[in-house]
PDB file of C-alpha atoms in Angstrom:
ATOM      1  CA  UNK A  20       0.000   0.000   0.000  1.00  0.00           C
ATOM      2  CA  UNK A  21       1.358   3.690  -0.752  1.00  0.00           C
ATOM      3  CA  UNK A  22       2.859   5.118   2.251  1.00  0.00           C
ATOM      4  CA  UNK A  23       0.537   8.184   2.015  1.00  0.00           C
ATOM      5  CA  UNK A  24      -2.793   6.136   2.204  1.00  0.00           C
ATOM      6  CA  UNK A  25      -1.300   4.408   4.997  1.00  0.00           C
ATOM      7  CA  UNK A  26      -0.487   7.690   6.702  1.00  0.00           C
ATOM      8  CA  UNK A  27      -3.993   8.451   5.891  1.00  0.00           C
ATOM      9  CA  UNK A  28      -5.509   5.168   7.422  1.00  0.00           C
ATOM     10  CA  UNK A  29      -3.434   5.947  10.637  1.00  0.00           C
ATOM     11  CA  UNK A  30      -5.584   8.988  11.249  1.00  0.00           C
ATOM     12  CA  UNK A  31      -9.001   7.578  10.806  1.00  0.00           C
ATOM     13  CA  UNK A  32      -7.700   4.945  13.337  1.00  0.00           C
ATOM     14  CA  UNK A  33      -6.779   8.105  15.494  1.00  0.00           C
ATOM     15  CA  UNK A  34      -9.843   9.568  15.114  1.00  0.00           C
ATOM     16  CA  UNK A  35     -11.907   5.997  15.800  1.00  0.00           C
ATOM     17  CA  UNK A  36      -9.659   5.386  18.992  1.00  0.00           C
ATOM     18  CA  UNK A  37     -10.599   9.121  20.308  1.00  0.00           C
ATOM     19  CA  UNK A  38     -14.236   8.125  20.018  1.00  0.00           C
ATOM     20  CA  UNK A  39     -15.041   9.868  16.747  1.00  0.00           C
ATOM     21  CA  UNK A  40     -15.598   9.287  12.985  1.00  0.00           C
ATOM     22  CA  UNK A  41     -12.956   6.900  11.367  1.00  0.00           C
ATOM     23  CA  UNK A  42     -11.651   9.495   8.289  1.00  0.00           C
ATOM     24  CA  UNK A  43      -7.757  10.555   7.895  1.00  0.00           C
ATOM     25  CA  UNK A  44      -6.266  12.992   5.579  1.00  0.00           C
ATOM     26  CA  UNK A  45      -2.435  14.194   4.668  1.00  0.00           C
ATOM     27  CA  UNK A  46      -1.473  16.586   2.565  1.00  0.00           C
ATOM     28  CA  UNK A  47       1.948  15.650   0.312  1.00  0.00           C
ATOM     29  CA  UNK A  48       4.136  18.356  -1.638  1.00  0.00           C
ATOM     30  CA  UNK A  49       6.960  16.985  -2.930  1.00  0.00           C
ATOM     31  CA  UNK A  50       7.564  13.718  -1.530  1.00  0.00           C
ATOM     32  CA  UNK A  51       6.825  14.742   2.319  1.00  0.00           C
ATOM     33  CA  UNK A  52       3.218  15.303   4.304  1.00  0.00           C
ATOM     34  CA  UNK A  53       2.942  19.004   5.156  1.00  0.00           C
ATOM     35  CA  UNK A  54      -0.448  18.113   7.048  1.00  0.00           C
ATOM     36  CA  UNK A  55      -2.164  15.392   8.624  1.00  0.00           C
ATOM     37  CA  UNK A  56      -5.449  15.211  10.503  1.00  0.00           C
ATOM     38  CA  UNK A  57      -8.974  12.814  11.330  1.00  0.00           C
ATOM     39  CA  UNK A  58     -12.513  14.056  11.546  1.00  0.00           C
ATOM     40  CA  UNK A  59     -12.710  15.691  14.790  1.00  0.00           C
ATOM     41  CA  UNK A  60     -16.261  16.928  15.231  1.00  0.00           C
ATOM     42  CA  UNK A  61     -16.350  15.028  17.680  1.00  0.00           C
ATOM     43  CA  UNK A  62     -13.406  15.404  20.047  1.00  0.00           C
ATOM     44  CA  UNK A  63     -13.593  19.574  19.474  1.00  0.00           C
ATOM     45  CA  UNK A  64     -17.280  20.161  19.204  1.00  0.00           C
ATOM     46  CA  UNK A  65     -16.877  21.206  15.248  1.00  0.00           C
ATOM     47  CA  UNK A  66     -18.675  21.512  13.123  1.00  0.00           C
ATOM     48  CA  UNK A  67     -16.069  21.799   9.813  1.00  0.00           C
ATOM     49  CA  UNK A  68     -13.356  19.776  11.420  1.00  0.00           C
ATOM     50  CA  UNK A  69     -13.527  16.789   9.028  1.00  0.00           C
ATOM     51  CA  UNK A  70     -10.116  14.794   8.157  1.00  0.00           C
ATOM     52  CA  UNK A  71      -9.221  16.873   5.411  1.00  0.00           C
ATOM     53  CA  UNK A  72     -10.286  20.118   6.808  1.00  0.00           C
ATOM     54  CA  UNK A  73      -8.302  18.796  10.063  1.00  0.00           C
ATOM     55  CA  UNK A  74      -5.355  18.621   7.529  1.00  0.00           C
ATOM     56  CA  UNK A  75      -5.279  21.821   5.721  1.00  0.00           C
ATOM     57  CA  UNK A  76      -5.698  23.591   9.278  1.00  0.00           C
ATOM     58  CA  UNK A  77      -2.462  21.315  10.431  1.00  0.00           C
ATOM     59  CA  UNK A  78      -0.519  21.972   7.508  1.00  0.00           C
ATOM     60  CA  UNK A  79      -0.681  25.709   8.677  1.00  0.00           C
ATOM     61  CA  UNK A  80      -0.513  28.732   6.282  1.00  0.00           C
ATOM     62  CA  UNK A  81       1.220  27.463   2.821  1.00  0.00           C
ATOM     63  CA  UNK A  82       1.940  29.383   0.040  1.00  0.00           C
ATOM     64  CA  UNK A  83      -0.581  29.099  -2.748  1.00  0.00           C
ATOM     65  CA  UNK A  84       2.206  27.797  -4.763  1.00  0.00           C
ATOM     66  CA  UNK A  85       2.574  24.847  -2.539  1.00  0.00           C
ATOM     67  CA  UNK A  86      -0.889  23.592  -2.455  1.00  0.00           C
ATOM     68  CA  UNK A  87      -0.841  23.926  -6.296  1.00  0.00           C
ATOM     69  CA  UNK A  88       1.916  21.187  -6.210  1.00  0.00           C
ATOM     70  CA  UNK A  89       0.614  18.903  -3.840  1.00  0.00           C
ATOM     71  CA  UNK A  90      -1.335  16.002  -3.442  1.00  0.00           C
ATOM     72  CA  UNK A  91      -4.410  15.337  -0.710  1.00  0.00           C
ATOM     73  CA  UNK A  92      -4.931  11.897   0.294  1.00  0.00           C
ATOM     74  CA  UNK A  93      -8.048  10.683   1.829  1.00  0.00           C
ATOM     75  CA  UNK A  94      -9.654   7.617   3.655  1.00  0.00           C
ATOM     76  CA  UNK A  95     -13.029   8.638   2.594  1.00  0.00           C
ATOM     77  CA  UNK A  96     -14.635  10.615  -1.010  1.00  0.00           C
ATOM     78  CA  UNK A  97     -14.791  14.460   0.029  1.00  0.00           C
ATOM     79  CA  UNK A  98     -17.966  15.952   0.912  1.00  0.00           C
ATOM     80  CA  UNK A  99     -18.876  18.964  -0.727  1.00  0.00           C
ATOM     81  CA  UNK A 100     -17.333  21.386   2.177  1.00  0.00           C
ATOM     82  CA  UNK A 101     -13.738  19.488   2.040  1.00  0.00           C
ATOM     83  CA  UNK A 102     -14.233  19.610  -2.105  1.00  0.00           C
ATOM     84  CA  UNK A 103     -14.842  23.411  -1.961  1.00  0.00           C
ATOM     85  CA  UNK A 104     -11.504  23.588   0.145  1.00  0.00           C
ATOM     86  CA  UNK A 105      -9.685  21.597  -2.017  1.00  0.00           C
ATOM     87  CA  UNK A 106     -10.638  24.094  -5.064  1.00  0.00           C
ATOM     88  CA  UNK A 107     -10.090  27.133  -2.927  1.00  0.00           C
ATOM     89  CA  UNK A 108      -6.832  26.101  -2.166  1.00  0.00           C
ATOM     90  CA  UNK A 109      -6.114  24.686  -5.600  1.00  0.00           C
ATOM     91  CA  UNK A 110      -5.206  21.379  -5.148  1.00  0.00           C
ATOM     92  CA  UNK A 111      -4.495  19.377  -8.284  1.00  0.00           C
ATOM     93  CA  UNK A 112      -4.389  15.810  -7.443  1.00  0.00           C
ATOM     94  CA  UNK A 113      -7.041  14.083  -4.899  1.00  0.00           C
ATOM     95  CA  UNK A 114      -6.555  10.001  -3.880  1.00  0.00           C
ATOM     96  CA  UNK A 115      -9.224   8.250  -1.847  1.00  0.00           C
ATOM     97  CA  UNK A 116      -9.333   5.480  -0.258  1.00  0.00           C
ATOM     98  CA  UNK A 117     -13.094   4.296  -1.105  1.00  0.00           C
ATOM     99  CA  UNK A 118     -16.499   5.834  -1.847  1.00  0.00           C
ATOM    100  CA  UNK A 119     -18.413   2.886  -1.484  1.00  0.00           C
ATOM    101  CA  UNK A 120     -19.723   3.810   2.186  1.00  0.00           C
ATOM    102  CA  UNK A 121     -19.996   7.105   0.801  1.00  0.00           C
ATOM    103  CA  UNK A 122     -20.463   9.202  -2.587  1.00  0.00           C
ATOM    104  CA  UNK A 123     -18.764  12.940  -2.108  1.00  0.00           C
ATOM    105  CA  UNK A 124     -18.143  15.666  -5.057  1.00  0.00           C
ATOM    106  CA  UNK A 125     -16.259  13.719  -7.218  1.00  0.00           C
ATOM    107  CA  UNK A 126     -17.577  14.944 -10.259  1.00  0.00           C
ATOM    108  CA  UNK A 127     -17.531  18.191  -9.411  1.00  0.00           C
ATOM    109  CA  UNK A 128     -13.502  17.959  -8.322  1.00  0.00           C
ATOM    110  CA  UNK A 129     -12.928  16.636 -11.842  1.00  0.00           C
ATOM    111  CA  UNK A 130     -15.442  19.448 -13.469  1.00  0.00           C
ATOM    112  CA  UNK A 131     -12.999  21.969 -11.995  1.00  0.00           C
ATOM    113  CA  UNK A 132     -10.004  19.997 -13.388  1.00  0.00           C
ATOM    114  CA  UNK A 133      -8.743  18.069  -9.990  1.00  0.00           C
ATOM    115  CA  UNK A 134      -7.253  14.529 -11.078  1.00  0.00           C
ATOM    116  CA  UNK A 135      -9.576  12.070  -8.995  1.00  0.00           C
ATOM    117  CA  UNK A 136      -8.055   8.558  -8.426  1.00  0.00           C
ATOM    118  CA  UNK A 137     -10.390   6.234  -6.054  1.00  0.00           C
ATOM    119  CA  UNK A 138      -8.403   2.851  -4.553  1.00  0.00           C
ATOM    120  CA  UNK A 139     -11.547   1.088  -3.403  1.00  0.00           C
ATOM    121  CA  UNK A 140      -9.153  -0.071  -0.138  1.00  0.00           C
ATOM    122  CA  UNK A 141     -10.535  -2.915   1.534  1.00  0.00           C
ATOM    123  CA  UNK A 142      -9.226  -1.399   5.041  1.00  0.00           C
ATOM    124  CA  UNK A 143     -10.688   2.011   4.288  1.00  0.00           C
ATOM    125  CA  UNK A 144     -14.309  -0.170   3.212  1.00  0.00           C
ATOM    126  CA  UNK A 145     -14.363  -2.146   6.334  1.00  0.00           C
ATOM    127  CA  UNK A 146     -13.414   0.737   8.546  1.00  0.00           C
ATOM    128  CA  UNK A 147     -16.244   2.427   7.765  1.00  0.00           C
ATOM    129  CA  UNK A 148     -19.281  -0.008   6.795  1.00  0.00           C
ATOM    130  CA  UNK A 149     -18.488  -1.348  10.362  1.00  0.00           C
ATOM    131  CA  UNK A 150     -18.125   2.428  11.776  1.00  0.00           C
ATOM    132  CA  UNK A 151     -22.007   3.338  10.392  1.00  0.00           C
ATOM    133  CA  UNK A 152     -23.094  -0.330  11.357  1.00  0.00           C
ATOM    134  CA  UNK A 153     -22.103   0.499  15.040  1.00  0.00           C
ATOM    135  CA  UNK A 154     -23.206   4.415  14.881  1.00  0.00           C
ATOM    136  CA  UNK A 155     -25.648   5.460  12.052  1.00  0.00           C
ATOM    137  CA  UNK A 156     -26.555   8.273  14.464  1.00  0.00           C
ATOM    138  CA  UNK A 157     -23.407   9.863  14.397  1.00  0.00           C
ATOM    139  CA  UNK A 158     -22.426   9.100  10.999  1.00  0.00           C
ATOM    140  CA  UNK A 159     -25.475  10.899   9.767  1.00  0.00           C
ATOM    141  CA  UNK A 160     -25.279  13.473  11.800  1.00  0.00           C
ATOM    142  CA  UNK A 161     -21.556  13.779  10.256  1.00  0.00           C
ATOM    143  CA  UNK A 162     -23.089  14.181   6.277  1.00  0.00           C
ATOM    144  CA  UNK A 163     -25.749  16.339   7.767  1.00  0.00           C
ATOM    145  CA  UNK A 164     -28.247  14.080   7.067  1.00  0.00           C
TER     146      UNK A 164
END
């Protein structure tokens, strides 16, 4: 498995062991992660903090340039609020783990010319069919449904 995904998976198992939502983001620019983070609605009573937002705040204030060159890896397809960030910020490249569990803005990342690549990771699929099994409550409550 790619290193990056991993890194990903590690932080949905962060966020799952702190007694939130199993989703992990990092953020890679040139060979290294600049930013890392899990959904924490949860754990902070947020309401944005979802794994990639959770990275883009822990990567910290980056040049424009350096989002343009980097690559955000995800556990989970990006709802339409991380999607929107990922366009603000101008991030070419997106790689997610599945989108079985879940559908996000795919096709509106590729409409604005983001290179989508989906992995369909068994670990990423179990993680969270068994995570919405166990907690449909939260997990809706998560895609504001």
């Amino acid at each position: 498995m790619d290193q990056f995904m991993q890194a990903a998976i590690e932080e949905a198992r962060n966020g799952l062991n702190e007694g939130g939502i199993p989703i992990g983001s990092v953020i890679v620019h040139n060979g290294k992660i600049i930013g890392r983070g899990h959904n924490c609605r949860v754990q902070k009573g947020s309401a944005i903090l979802h794994g990639e937002m959770d990275a883009l705040e822990n990567a910290g204030r980056q040049p424009a340039s350096v989002y343009k060159e980097s690559v955000l890896y995800t556990t989970l397809s990006p709802c339409p609020m991380c999607s929107g960030a990922i366009i603000l910020y101008g991030i070419p490249k997106v790689i997610i783990g599945e989108n079985k569990t879940f559908w996000g803005e795919e096709e509106h990342l590729k409409s604005r010319g983001v290179n989508v690549e989906v992995l369909q990771d068994e670990t990423c699929i179990n993680m969270m069919t068994k995570f919405i099994e166990e907690k449909p409550i939260l997990w809706n409550e998560d895609i504001g449904v």
